[in-house]
Short mmCIF file of C-alpha atoms in Angstrom, two decimals:
data_model
loop_
_atom_site.label_atom_id
_atom_site.label_comp_id
_atom_site.label_asym_id
_atom_site.label_seq_id
_atom_site.Cartn_x
_atom_site.Cartn_y
_atom_site.Cartn_z
CA MET A 1 -4.76 178.47 98.57
CA SER A 2 -8.55 178.88 98.76
CA SER A 3 -10.25 181.24 96.34
CA PRO A 4 -12.14 184.27 97.74
CA GLY A 5 -15.40 182.70 96.56
CA LEU A 6 -14.71 179.47 98.45
CA GLN A 7 -13.69 181.40 101.55
CA ASN A 8 -16.96 183.35 101.42
CA ASP A 9 -18.93 180.11 101.02
CA ASN A 10 -17.15 178.63 104.03
CA LEU A 11 -17.85 181.77 106.05
CA ARG A 12 -21.55 181.63 105.15
CA GLY A 13 -21.63 177.90 105.80
CA GLY A 14 -20.00 178.39 109.19
CA LEU A 15 -22.52 181.09 110.11
CA LEU A 16 -25.43 178.86 109.09
CA MET A 17 -23.94 176.02 111.15
CA VAL A 18 -23.73 178.29 114.20
CA LEU A 19 -27.37 179.32 113.72
CA ALA A 20 -28.37 175.66 113.33
CA MET A 21 -26.64 174.79 116.60
CA ALA A 22 -28.39 177.73 118.28
CA GLY A 23 -31.71 176.27 117.13
CA PHE A 24 -30.88 172.82 118.50
CA ALA A 25 -29.64 174.27 121.79
CA ALA A 26 -32.85 176.30 122.14
CA GLU A 27 -34.87 173.14 121.45
CA ASP A 28 -32.99 171.29 124.20
CA ALA A 29 -33.33 174.12 126.72
CA LEU A 30 -37.05 174.59 126.14
CA MET A 31 -37.65 170.85 126.39
CA LYS A 32 -35.93 170.77 129.76
CA LEU A 33 -37.87 173.85 130.86
CA LEU A 34 -41.20 172.31 129.87
CA SER A 35 -40.44 168.91 131.41
CA GLY A 36 -41.38 170.32 134.81
CA SER A 37 -45.04 170.52 133.81
CA VAL A 38 -45.35 168.02 130.93
CA SER A 39 -44.44 164.33 131.04
CA VAL A 40 -41.47 163.27 128.94
CA GLY A 41 -43.65 160.89 126.93
CA VAL A 42 -46.25 163.56 126.15
CA LEU A 43 -43.50 166.03 125.30
CA ILE A 44 -41.76 163.69 122.84
CA LEU A 45 -45.09 162.57 121.35
CA LEU A 46 -46.35 166.09 120.68
CA VAL A 47 -43.03 167.50 119.45
CA GLY A 48 -42.71 164.50 117.16
CA GLY A 49 -46.32 164.87 116.04
CA PHE A 50 -45.89 168.51 115.02
CA SER A 51 -42.61 167.74 113.23
CA THR A 52 -44.20 164.78 111.45
CA CYS A 53 -47.07 166.95 110.20
CA VAL A 54 -44.63 169.51 108.80
CA MET A 55 -42.54 166.84 107.09
CA LEU A 56 -45.70 165.22 105.70
CA VAL A 57 -46.56 168.47 103.95
CA VAL A 58 -43.03 168.63 102.52
CA ALA A 59 -43.24 164.99 101.41
CA LEU A 60 -46.60 165.47 99.70
CA ARG A 61 -45.36 168.57 97.88
CA ASN A 62 -42.25 166.75 96.71
CA GLY A 63 -44.12 163.60 95.77
CA ALA A 64 -42.08 161.47 98.16
CA PRO A 65 -43.56 157.99 98.74
CA LEU A 66 -44.85 157.53 102.28
CA PHE A 67 -46.21 153.99 101.99
CA SER A 68 -43.54 151.83 100.44
CA ARG A 69 -41.90 148.45 100.86
CA ASP A 70 -38.70 150.41 101.41
CA PHE A 71 -39.96 151.13 104.93
CA PHE A 72 -39.23 147.47 105.73
CA HIS A 73 -35.68 147.53 104.39
CA PRO A 74 -33.48 146.23 107.25
CA ALA A 75 -31.32 149.37 107.32
CA VAL A 76 -34.41 151.61 107.40
CA LEU A 77 -35.98 149.60 110.22
CA LEU A 78 -32.72 149.71 112.19
CA ARG A 79 -32.48 153.46 111.62
CA ASN A 80 -36.01 154.02 112.93
CA ILE A 81 -35.51 151.80 115.99
CA CYS A 82 -32.31 153.67 116.83
CA GLU A 83 -34.14 156.97 116.34
CA MET A 84 -36.69 155.86 118.97
CA LEU A 85 -34.05 154.73 121.46
CA GLY A 86 -32.03 157.89 120.88
CA ALA A 87 -35.03 160.11 121.57
CA ILE A 88 -35.88 158.22 124.76
CA GLY A 89 -32.30 158.33 126.00
CA PHE A 90 -31.56 161.95 125.14
CA VAL A 91 -34.73 163.54 126.49
CA THR A 92 -34.53 161.41 129.65
CA ALA A 93 -30.92 162.51 130.20
CA LEU A 94 -31.89 166.11 129.44
CA VAL A 95 -34.50 166.02 132.19
CA MET A 96 -32.34 164.27 134.79
CA LEU A 97 -29.00 166.01 134.18
CA SER A 98 -28.12 169.67 133.89
CA LEU A 99 -28.53 171.12 130.41
CA GLN A 100 -24.81 171.83 130.29
CA MET A 101 -23.82 168.30 131.27
CA ALA A 102 -26.29 166.60 128.90
CA SER A 103 -25.08 168.76 126.00
CA ALA A 104 -21.43 168.08 126.79
CA LEU A 105 -22.01 164.33 126.86
CA PHE A 106 -23.89 164.49 123.56
CA GLN A 107 -20.75 165.88 121.89
CA THR A 108 -19.28 162.36 122.03
CA LEU A 109 -21.58 161.34 119.16
CA PRO A 110 -18.90 161.77 116.43
CA LEU A 111 -16.50 159.64 118.48
CA ALA A 112 -19.12 156.90 118.83
CA ILE A 113 -19.70 157.01 115.06
CA THR A 114 -15.97 156.62 114.40
CA MET A 115 -15.82 153.66 116.79
CA GLY A 116 -18.91 152.04 115.27
CA ALA A 117 -17.66 152.52 111.71
CA ALA A 118 -14.44 150.71 112.60
CA ILE A 119 -16.14 147.84 114.43
CA PHE A 120 -19.24 147.25 112.30
CA LEU A 121 -18.45 148.71 108.87
CA GLY A 122 -14.82 147.67 108.68
CA GLU A 123 -13.49 151.19 108.18
CA LYS A 124 -9.80 151.53 108.91
CA VAL A 125 -9.10 153.63 112.00
CA GLY A 126 -5.48 154.21 112.99
CA TRP A 127 -4.02 154.38 116.46
CA ARG A 128 -4.18 158.17 116.53
CA ARG A 129 -7.94 158.22 116.10
CA TRP A 130 -8.42 155.34 118.54
CA THR A 131 -6.40 157.33 121.07
CA ALA A 132 -8.58 160.39 120.41
CA VAL A 133 -11.73 158.28 120.93
CA ALA A 134 -10.31 156.96 124.22
CA VAL A 135 -9.45 160.48 125.38
CA GLY A 136 -12.94 161.67 124.47
CA PHE A 137 -14.66 158.97 126.50
CA LEU A 138 -12.23 159.57 129.34
CA GLY A 139 -13.59 163.11 129.19
CA VAL A 140 -17.06 161.62 129.69
CA MET A 141 -15.84 160.00 132.90
CA VAL A 142 -14.39 163.32 134.04
CA ILE A 143 -17.75 165.04 133.42
CA LEU A 144 -19.84 162.32 135.09
CA ARG A 145 -17.45 161.58 137.97
CA PRO A 146 -18.83 158.06 138.64
CA THR A 147 -17.15 157.95 142.05
CA GLY A 148 -18.70 161.27 143.14
CA ALA A 149 -21.57 161.60 145.60
CA GLY A 150 -23.92 163.14 143.03
CA PHE A 151 -23.46 160.45 140.37
CA ASP A 152 -26.73 159.13 138.91
CA PRO A 153 -26.12 155.86 137.02
CA PHE A 154 -29.58 155.91 135.41
CA ALA A 155 -29.09 159.40 133.99
CA ALA A 156 -25.58 158.49 132.83
CA GLY A 157 -26.93 155.36 131.18
CA ALA A 158 -29.67 157.35 129.45
CA SER A 159 -27.12 159.78 128.02
CA MET A 160 -24.96 156.96 126.67
CA LEU A 161 -28.05 155.19 125.29
CA ALA A 162 -28.74 158.36 123.32
CA VAL A 163 -25.18 158.68 122.03
CA PHE A 164 -24.77 155.08 120.90
CA SER A 165 -28.32 154.79 119.51
CA LEU A 166 -27.91 157.92 117.39
CA ALA A 167 -24.47 156.76 116.28
CA ALA A 168 -26.04 153.46 115.18
CA ARG A 169 -28.78 155.46 113.41
CA ASP A 170 -26.19 157.38 111.39
CA LEU A 171 -24.25 154.21 110.58
CA ALA A 172 -27.46 152.48 109.46
CA THR A 173 -28.21 155.47 107.24
CA ARG A 174 -24.97 154.78 105.35
CA ARG A 175 -26.34 151.33 104.47
CA ILE A 176 -29.65 152.61 103.09
CA PRO A 177 -29.79 152.36 99.27
CA ALA A 178 -29.54 155.69 97.44
CA ARG A 179 -32.84 154.99 95.65
CA ILE A 180 -34.81 155.46 98.90
CA ASN A 181 -36.14 159.01 99.11
CA SER A 182 -34.51 161.20 101.79
CA THR A 183 -37.78 162.99 102.57
CA SER A 184 -39.48 159.64 103.15
CA LEU A 185 -36.69 158.74 105.58
CA ALA A 186 -37.23 162.03 107.42
CA VAL A 187 -40.98 161.40 107.78
CA TRP A 188 -40.44 157.86 109.02
CA GLY A 189 -37.82 159.13 111.45
CA MET A 190 -40.18 161.77 112.88
CA PHE A 191 -42.90 159.14 113.19
CA SER A 192 -40.45 156.96 115.14
CA TYR A 193 -39.96 159.91 117.46
CA MET A 194 -43.72 159.89 118.10
CA ILE A 195 -43.65 156.17 118.86
CA ALA A 196 -40.87 156.78 121.39
CA GLY A 197 -43.12 159.26 123.17
CA ALA A 198 -46.05 156.85 123.13
CA LEU A 199 -43.91 154.12 124.71
CA LEU A 200 -43.05 156.45 127.59
CA LEU A 201 -46.63 157.58 128.28
CA PRO A 202 -47.37 154.94 130.97
CA PHE A 203 -44.34 156.11 132.97
CA GLY A 204 -45.13 159.83 132.96
CA ALA A 205 -45.27 161.70 136.25
CA HIS A 206 -48.09 163.90 134.96
CA GLY A 207 -50.16 161.14 133.42
CA PHE A 208 -51.96 161.49 130.09
CA ASP A 209 -53.22 165.02 130.71
CA LEU A 210 -53.22 167.30 127.68
CA PRO A 211 -50.81 170.19 128.28
CA ALA A 212 -52.16 173.67 129.00
CA PRO A 213 -52.52 176.05 126.00
CA ARG A 214 -49.34 177.90 126.99
CA ASP A 215 -47.42 174.62 127.10
CA LEU A 216 -48.86 173.55 123.75
CA ALA A 217 -47.67 176.82 122.21
CA LEU A 218 -44.22 176.20 123.66
CA ILE A 219 -44.21 172.69 122.19
CA VAL A 220 -44.80 174.23 118.75
CA VAL A 221 -41.85 176.56 119.38
CA ILE A 222 -39.68 173.61 120.45
CA ALA A 223 -40.51 171.63 117.31
CA SER A 224 -39.97 174.72 115.15
CA CYS A 225 -36.51 175.28 116.66
CA GLY A 226 -35.57 171.70 115.82
CA LEU A 227 -36.90 171.91 112.26
CA ILE A 228 -35.21 175.26 111.62
CA GLY A 229 -31.95 173.86 112.98
CA TYR A 230 -32.30 170.84 110.70
CA LEU A 231 -32.87 173.00 107.60
CA LEU A 232 -29.98 175.32 108.48
CA LEU A 233 -27.72 172.31 108.98
CA ILE A 234 -28.55 171.05 105.49
CA ALA A 235 -27.98 174.51 104.00
CA ALA A 236 -24.62 174.85 105.78
CA SER A 237 -23.49 171.45 104.50
CA ARG A 238 -24.39 172.37 100.93
CA ILE A 239 -22.71 175.78 100.96
CA GLY A 240 -19.43 175.26 102.83
CA GLU A 241 -16.71 172.62 102.84
CA ILE A 242 -17.38 170.01 105.52
CA SER A 243 -13.85 170.35 106.90
CA ALA A 244 -14.35 174.10 107.30
CA ILE A 245 -17.81 174.12 108.89
CA MET A 246 -17.68 170.96 111.04
CA PRO A 247 -15.89 172.54 114.04
CA PHE A 248 -18.77 175.01 114.31
CA ARG A 249 -21.02 172.10 115.38
CA TYR A 250 -19.47 172.38 118.82
CA THR A 251 -20.95 175.86 119.28
CA ARG A 252 -24.03 173.94 120.42
CA LEU A 253 -22.22 173.36 123.69
CA ILE A 254 -21.42 177.07 124.01
CA PHE A 255 -25.09 177.94 123.55
CA ALA A 256 -26.04 175.24 126.06
CA LEU A 257 -23.64 176.71 128.62
CA GLY A 258 -25.24 180.13 128.18
CA LEU A 259 -28.83 178.88 128.23
CA GLY A 260 -28.11 176.64 131.21
CA ALA A 261 -26.80 179.61 133.17
CA LEU A 262 -29.62 181.92 132.04
CA LEU A 263 -32.62 179.61 132.48
CA PHE A 264 -31.52 177.18 135.17
CA GLY A 265 -28.75 178.95 137.07
CA GLU A 266 -26.21 176.30 136.09
CA THR A 267 -22.50 176.96 136.58
CA PRO A 268 -19.92 174.59 135.08
CA ASP A 269 -17.26 173.40 137.53
CA ALA A 270 -13.64 172.56 136.75
CA TYR A 271 -14.46 168.90 136.02
CA MET A 272 -17.18 169.91 133.57
CA ILE A 273 -14.88 172.33 131.75
CA LEU A 274 -11.94 169.89 131.60
CA GLY A 275 -14.13 167.00 130.42
CA SER A 276 -15.80 169.16 127.76
CA VAL A 277 -12.42 170.29 126.42
CA MET A 278 -11.32 166.65 126.20
CA VAL A 279 -14.52 165.61 124.38
CA VAL A 280 -14.57 168.52 121.92
CA GLY A 281 -10.83 168.43 121.27
CA SER A 282 -10.96 164.68 120.57
CA GLY A 283 -13.93 165.11 118.25
CA VAL A 284 -12.28 167.86 116.21
CA TYR A 285 -8.99 165.95 115.99
CA THR A 286 -10.76 162.74 114.92
CA PHE A 287 -12.66 164.54 112.19
CA LEU A 288 -9.54 166.27 110.85
CA ARG A 289 -7.70 162.93 110.72
CA GLU A 290 -10.63 161.38 108.84
CA ARG A 291 -10.56 164.22 106.31
CA TYR A 292 -6.79 163.84 105.95
CA HIS A 293 -7.08 160.14 105.13
CA ALA A 294 -10.00 160.79 102.77
CA SER A 295 -7.94 163.36 100.84
CA LYS A 296 -5.02 160.91 100.60
CA ARG A 297 -7.30 158.21 99.19
CA ALA A 298 -8.75 160.64 96.65
CA ALA A 299 -5.31 161.81 95.49
#
C-alpha cells in the first residue's frame, strides 16, 4: 500500500505531466497555425535557434562542455541524426495532416521504442507485448485508412519517419556513456533541430523571407512552449513514480483534439477515435507489462 507522501508525489507528478503535455500540444498547434505563412524550414530553423540559445545559456551556467570529442561518439552522432530526421518528419506530417491525426500517430512512439529495443538491443519482449505492438500499429492503419480516397502516402510516410527516427534517437541515448553531460546532449540536439530546418530551406513554399514581426513573436512562443514542456516533463519524472505518471503522457492527444477543433475546425470521425483507442491502449498495456517484468527482475 502506497504511503500518503508517495501518493501526493504521484499526484503532483501526474499534474506536472499533464501540464507538460499541454505545452507540447500548444507547440504543435501553433506550429501548424504558423506554417500557413512561414516555410517549414524557416519555422524549424528559428524555433531550433531560439531553443539552442536558451540551452546555451543553461550550459554555460552549469559549466557543461560544448566543444568536446564526445560530440563524435557514435551513439551521440546517431542521436543527433535521428533528431534531425524526426524533426523533418514530424513537422512535415503536422503541416500535411490534421493536428488530431498527426498527434494520434505520434502516440505510437513508445511502441516503436519497444520494438526497436527488442530488435536492436536484444531486450526480451514476450508475446503479449508483441501483440500489443501489432494492435497499436493496426490502429495506425485504421487512422490512416490507406485504401481511402483521402489517403496521402507522403504525409503518412513523414509521420512514420518521425516516429521511427525519434524511437531510434531514444534507443541511441541508452547507449551514450553516463560520463557525457546531459546538458551538452540537449544543446547538440537543439542544434541538430536547426540543421534540419536549414536542410529544408530550399524546398520552402515561402522562400527565404524573414517572417513578419508578429510571426517572429509567435515563433518565440512556440519555442517557449516546447522548453516549458520539456522542463515540466523532467520535473514530473523526478517527483512521481514512472508507472504512476506515464499514462498521463497520453493527455497530449486530448489537448490536440481540443486545439484541433478550436483552431482548425477538426472533428474526429469514428475511424480516428477507434484507431486512437487502439494506439493508446496498446501503449499503456505495453508500458505496464514492461514495469511488471522490471519489478520481477528486481525482486
